[in-house]
Coordinates of C-alpha atoms and ligand atoms in Angstrom, one line a residue:
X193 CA -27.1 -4.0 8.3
X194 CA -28.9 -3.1 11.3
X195 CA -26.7 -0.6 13.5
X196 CA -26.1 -1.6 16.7
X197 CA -24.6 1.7 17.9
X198 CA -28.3 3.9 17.1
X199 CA -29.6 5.9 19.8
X200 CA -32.8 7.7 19.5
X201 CA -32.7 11.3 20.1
X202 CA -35.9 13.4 21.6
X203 CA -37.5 15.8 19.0
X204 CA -39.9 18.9 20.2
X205 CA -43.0 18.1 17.9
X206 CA -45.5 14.7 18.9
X207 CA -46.8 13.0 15.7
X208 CA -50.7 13.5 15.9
X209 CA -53.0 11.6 13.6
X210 CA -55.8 13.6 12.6
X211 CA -58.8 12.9 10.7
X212 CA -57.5 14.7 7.3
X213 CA -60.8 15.1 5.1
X214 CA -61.5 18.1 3.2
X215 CA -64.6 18.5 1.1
X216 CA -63.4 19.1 -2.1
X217 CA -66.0 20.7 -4.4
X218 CA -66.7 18.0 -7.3
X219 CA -66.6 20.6 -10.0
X220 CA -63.8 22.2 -8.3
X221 CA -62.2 24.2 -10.7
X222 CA -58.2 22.8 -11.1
X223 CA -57.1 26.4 -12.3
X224 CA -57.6 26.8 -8.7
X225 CA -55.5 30.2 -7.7
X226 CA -57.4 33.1 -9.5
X227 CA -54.8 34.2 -12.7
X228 CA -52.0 31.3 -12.0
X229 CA -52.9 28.0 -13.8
X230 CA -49.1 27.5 -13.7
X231 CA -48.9 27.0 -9.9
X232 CA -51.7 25.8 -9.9
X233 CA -50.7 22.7 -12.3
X234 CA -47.8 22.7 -10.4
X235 CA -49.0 22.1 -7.4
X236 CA -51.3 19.6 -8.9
X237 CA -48.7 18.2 -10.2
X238 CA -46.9 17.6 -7.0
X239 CA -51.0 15.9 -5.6
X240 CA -50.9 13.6 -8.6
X241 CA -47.4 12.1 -7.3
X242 CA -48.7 11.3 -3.5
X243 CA -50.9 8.3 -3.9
X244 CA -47.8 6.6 -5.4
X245 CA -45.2 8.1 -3.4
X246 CA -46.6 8.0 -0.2
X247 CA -47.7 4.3 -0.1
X248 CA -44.0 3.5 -1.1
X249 CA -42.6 6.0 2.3
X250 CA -44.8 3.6 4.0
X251 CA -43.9 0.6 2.6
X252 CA -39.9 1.3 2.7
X253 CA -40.8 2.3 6.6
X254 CA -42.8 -1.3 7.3
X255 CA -39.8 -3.2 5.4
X256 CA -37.4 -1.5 7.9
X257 CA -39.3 -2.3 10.8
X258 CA -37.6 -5.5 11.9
X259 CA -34.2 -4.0 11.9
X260 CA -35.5 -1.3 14.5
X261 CA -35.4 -1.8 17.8
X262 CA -35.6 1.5 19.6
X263 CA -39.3 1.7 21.0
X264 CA -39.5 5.6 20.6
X265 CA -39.0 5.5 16.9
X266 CA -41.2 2.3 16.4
X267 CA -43.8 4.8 17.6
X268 CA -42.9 7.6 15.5
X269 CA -42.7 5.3 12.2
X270 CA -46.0 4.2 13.3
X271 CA -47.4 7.6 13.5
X272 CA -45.5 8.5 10.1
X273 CA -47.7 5.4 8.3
X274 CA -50.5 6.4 9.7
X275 CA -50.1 10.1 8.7
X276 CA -48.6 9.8 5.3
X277 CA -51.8 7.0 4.9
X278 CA -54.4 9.9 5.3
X279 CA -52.7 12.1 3.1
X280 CA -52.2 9.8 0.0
X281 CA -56.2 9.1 0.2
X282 CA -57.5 12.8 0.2
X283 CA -55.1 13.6 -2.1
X284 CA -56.2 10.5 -4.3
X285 CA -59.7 12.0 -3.8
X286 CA -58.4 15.3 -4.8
X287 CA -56.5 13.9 -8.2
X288 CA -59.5 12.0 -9.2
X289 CA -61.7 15.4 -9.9
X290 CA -58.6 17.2 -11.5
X291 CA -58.9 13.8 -13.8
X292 CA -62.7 14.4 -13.9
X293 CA -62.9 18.2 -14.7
X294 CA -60.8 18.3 -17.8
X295 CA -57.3 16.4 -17.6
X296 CA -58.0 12.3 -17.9
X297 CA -54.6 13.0 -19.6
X298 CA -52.9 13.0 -16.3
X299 CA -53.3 9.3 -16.2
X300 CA -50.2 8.6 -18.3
X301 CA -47.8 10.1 -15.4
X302 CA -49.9 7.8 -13.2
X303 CA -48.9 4.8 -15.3
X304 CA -45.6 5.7 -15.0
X305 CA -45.3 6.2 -11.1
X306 CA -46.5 2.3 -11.0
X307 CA -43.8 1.5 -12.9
X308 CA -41.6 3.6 -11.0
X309 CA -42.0 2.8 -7.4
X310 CA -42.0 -1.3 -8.2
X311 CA -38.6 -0.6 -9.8
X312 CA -37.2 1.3 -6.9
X313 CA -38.7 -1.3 -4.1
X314 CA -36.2 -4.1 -6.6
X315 CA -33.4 -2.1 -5.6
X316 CA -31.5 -2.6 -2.3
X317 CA -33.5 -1.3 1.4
X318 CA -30.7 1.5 2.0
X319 CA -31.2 2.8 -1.0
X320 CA -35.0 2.8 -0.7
X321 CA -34.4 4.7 2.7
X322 CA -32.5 6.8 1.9
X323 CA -35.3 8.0 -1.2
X324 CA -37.3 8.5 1.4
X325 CA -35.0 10.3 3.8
X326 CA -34.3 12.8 0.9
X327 CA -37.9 13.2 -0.2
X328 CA -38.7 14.1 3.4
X329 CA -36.3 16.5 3.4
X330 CA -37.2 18.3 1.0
X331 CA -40.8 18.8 2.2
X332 CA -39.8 20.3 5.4
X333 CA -38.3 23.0 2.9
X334 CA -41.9 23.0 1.5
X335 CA -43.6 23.7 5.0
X336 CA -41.6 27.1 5.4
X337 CA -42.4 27.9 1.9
X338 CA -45.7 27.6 1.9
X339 CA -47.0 29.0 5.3
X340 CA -44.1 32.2 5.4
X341 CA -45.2 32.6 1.9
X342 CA -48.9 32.1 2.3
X343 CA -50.2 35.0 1.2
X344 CA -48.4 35.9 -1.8
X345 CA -48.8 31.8 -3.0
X346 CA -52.5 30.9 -2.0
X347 CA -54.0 34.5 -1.7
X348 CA -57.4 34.2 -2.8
X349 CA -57.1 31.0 -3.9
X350 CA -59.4 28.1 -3.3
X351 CA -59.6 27.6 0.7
X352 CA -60.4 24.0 0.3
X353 CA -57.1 23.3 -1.9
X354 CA -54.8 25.9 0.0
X355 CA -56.1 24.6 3.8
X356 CA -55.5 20.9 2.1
X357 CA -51.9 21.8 0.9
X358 CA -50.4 23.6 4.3
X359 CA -52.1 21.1 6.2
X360 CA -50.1 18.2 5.0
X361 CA -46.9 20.2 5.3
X362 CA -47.8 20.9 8.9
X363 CA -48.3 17.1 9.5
X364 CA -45.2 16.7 7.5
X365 CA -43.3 18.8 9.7
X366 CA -44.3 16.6 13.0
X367 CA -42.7 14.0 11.2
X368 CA -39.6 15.4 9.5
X369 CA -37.2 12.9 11.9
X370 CA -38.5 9.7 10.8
X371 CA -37.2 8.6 7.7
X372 CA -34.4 10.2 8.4
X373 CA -34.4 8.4 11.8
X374 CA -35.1 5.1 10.3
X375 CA -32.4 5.3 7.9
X376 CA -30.1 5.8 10.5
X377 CA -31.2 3.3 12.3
X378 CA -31.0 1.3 9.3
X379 CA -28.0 1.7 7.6
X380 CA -26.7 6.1 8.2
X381 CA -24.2 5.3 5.4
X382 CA -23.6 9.1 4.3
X383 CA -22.8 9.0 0.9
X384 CA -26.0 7.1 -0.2
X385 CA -28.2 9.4 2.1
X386 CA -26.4 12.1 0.4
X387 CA -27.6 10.6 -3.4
X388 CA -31.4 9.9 -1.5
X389 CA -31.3 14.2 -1.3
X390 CA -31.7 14.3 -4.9
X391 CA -32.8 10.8 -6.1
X392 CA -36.0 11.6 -3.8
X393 CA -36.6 15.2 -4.2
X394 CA -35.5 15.2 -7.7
X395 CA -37.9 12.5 -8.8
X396 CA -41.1 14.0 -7.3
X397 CA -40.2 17.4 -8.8
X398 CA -39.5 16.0 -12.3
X399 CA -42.8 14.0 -11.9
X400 CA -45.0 17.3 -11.1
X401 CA -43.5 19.1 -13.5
X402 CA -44.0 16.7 -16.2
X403 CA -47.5 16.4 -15.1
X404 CA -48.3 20.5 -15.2
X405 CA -46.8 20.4 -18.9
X406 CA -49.5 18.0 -19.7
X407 CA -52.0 20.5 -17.9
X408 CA -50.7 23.2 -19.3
X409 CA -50.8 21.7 -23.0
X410 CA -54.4 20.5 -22.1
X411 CA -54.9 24.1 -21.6
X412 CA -53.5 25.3 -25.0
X413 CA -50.7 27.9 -23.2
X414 CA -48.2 25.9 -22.7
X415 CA -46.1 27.5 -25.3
X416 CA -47.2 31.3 -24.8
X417 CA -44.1 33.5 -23.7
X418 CA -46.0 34.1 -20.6
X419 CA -46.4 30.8 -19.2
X420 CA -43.0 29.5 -19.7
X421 CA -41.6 33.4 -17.9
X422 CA -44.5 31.8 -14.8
X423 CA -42.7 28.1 -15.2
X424 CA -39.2 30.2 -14.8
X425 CA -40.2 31.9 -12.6
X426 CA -42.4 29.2 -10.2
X427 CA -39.1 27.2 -10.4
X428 CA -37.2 29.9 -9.0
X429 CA -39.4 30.6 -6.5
X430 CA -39.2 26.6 -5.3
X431 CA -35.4 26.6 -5.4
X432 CA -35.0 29.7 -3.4
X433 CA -36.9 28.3 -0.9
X434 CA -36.9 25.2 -0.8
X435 CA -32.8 24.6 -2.2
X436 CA -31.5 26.1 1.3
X437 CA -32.9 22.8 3.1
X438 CA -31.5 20.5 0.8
X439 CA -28.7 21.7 0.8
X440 CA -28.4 21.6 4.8
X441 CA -30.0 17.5 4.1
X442 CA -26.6 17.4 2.2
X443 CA -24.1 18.1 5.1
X444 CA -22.9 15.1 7.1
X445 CA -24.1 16.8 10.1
X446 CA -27.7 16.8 9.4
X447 CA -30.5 15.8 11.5
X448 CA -33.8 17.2 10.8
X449 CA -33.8 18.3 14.5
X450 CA -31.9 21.3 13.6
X451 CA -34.7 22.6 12.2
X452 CA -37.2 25.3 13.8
X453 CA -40.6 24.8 13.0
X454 CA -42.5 28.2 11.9
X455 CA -44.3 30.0 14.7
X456 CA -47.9 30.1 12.4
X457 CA -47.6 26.3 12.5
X458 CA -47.3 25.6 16.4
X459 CA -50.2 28.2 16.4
X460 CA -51.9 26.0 14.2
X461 CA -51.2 22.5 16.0
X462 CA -52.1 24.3 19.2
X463 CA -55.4 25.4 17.9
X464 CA -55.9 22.4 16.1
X465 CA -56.9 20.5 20.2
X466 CA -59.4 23.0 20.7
X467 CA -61.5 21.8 18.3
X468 CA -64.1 19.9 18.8
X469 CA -64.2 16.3 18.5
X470 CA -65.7 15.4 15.0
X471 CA -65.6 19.1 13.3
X472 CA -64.3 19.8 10.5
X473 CA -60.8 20.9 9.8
X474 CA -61.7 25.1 9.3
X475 CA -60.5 26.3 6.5
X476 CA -58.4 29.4 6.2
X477 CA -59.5 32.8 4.9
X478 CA -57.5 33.1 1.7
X479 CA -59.2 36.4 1.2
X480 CA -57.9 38.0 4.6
X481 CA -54.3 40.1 4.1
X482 CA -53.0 37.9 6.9
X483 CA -54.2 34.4 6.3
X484 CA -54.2 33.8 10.2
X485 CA -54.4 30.0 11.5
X486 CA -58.5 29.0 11.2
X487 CA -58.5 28.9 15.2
X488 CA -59.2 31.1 17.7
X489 CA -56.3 31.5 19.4
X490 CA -55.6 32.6 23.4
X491 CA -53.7 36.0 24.1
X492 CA -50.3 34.1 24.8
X493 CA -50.6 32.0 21.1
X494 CA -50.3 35.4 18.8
Ligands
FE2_970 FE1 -47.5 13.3 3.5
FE2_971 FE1 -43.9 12.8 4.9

């Protein structure tokens, strides 16, 4: 299957593996954006998923491995593992206290995900690929939401949780071309990457969905007029954000190099290498009307 035509194409942003470790409060409250348990099940929803989707991305990016020969995107999937590996483990961390302070219930969607992912790895490589190629799209749509948005989704919200969430979809940005890359590289059949759009994004979403129902159930609201007017309206929300860059994933033109990455996020991968070596990640000011990047940034970077 391997194609013998792939060339590798430079890409702007470098894949940088980062120490990804935030200190998560154990009594951390999951309701964790003041007035909005629906987004913030949601979004807890969409943690719970990781340590069982990301360990399959990585997987489906090791089995592909020996059909790649380019040494550029051998690096990149490389850096992908190693960034979609830190991300699964804090979010694991993160999912274990939403199980401790009040929602054990969550388990049965985790049940499920095992189930899940082995039956997708029984199915052919391309298709796994191309899962992953459409799931990655998708979160790319995620970064723009969530740091053009930032203020009106995580204002005044927990800094640990919000700084954890537009952290990963910075990191996911960096590495926006590799499944899509690999499956190229793999296979680039169109129609079945067109199918991975939805089979990848659309599984994750139903999965964090299903899992905020349970929360909100948990919560005894679930069936109060205004929390299903918040699910319509958290739902619309994703779709007019995020829906625009599936939609361009969809076109046989594609490559995730069309995409420009937001300004506030080169600010913050800039700022990130001044820190210094073993500080924490700062976390941002969800209080302040701005939400800057947590660095202090030079004259030219604002
Ligand atoms: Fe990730
Ligand atoms: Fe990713």
């Amino acid at each position: 299957m391997k194609q013998s035509d792939y060339k590798y194409q430079t890409k702007n942003n470098e894949i940088v593996v980062r120490d990804f470790v935030f200190d998560f409060p154990v009594d951390i409250d999951p309701v964790w954006i003041p007035c909005n348990p629906v987004r913030s099940h949601m979004f807890n929803g969409f943690s719970l998923t990781m340590p069982y989707l990301e360990p399959y991305l990585i997987r489906s990016i090791l089995k592909a491995r020996e059909y790649v020969s380019d040494p550029q995107l051998l690096k990149d999937m490389s850096g992908f593992n190693h960034q979609e590996a830190n991300h699964f483990k804090c979010h694991r961390r993160y999912n274990e206290l939403l199980k401790a302070n009040g929602y054990p219930e969550l388990e049965r969607v985790e049940k499920h995900m095992v189930k899940a992912y082995a039956r997708l790895e029984s199915k052919s490589l391309r298709t796994q690929l191309a899962y992953s190629a459409g799931f990655e799209s998708m979160t790319n749509g995620f970064t723009h939401w969530l740091i053009t948005k930032r203020v009106a989704l995580f204002g005044g919200a927990n800094p640990h949780v919000s700084s954890f969430w537009i952290m990963h979809m910075i990191e996911e940005a960096e590495h926006k071309t590799v499944a899509f890359d690999t499956y190229v590289a793999y296979s680039g059949q169109y129609l079945a990457r067109f199918l991975g759009v939805f089979h990848g994004s659309g599984h994750i979403v139903g999965l964090g969905i299903w899992a905020m129902f349970i929360s909100l159930k948990k919560d005894k609201i679930l069936y109060r007029p205004k929390t299903i007017l918040q699910i319509l309206k958290e739902l619309m929300l994703m779709c007019a954000n995020v829906g625009p860059f599936m939609f361009r994933a969809l076109l046989p033109s594609f490559n995730p190099r069309q995409v420009q990455d937001p300004q506030w996020m080169k600010d913050w991968v800039k700022g990130y290498t001044t820190l210094p070596k073993d500080a924490l990640i700062p976390l941002l000011d969800t209080s302040n009307p701005d939400m800057p990047v947590p660095f202090k940034l030079s004259h030219t970077q604002k």
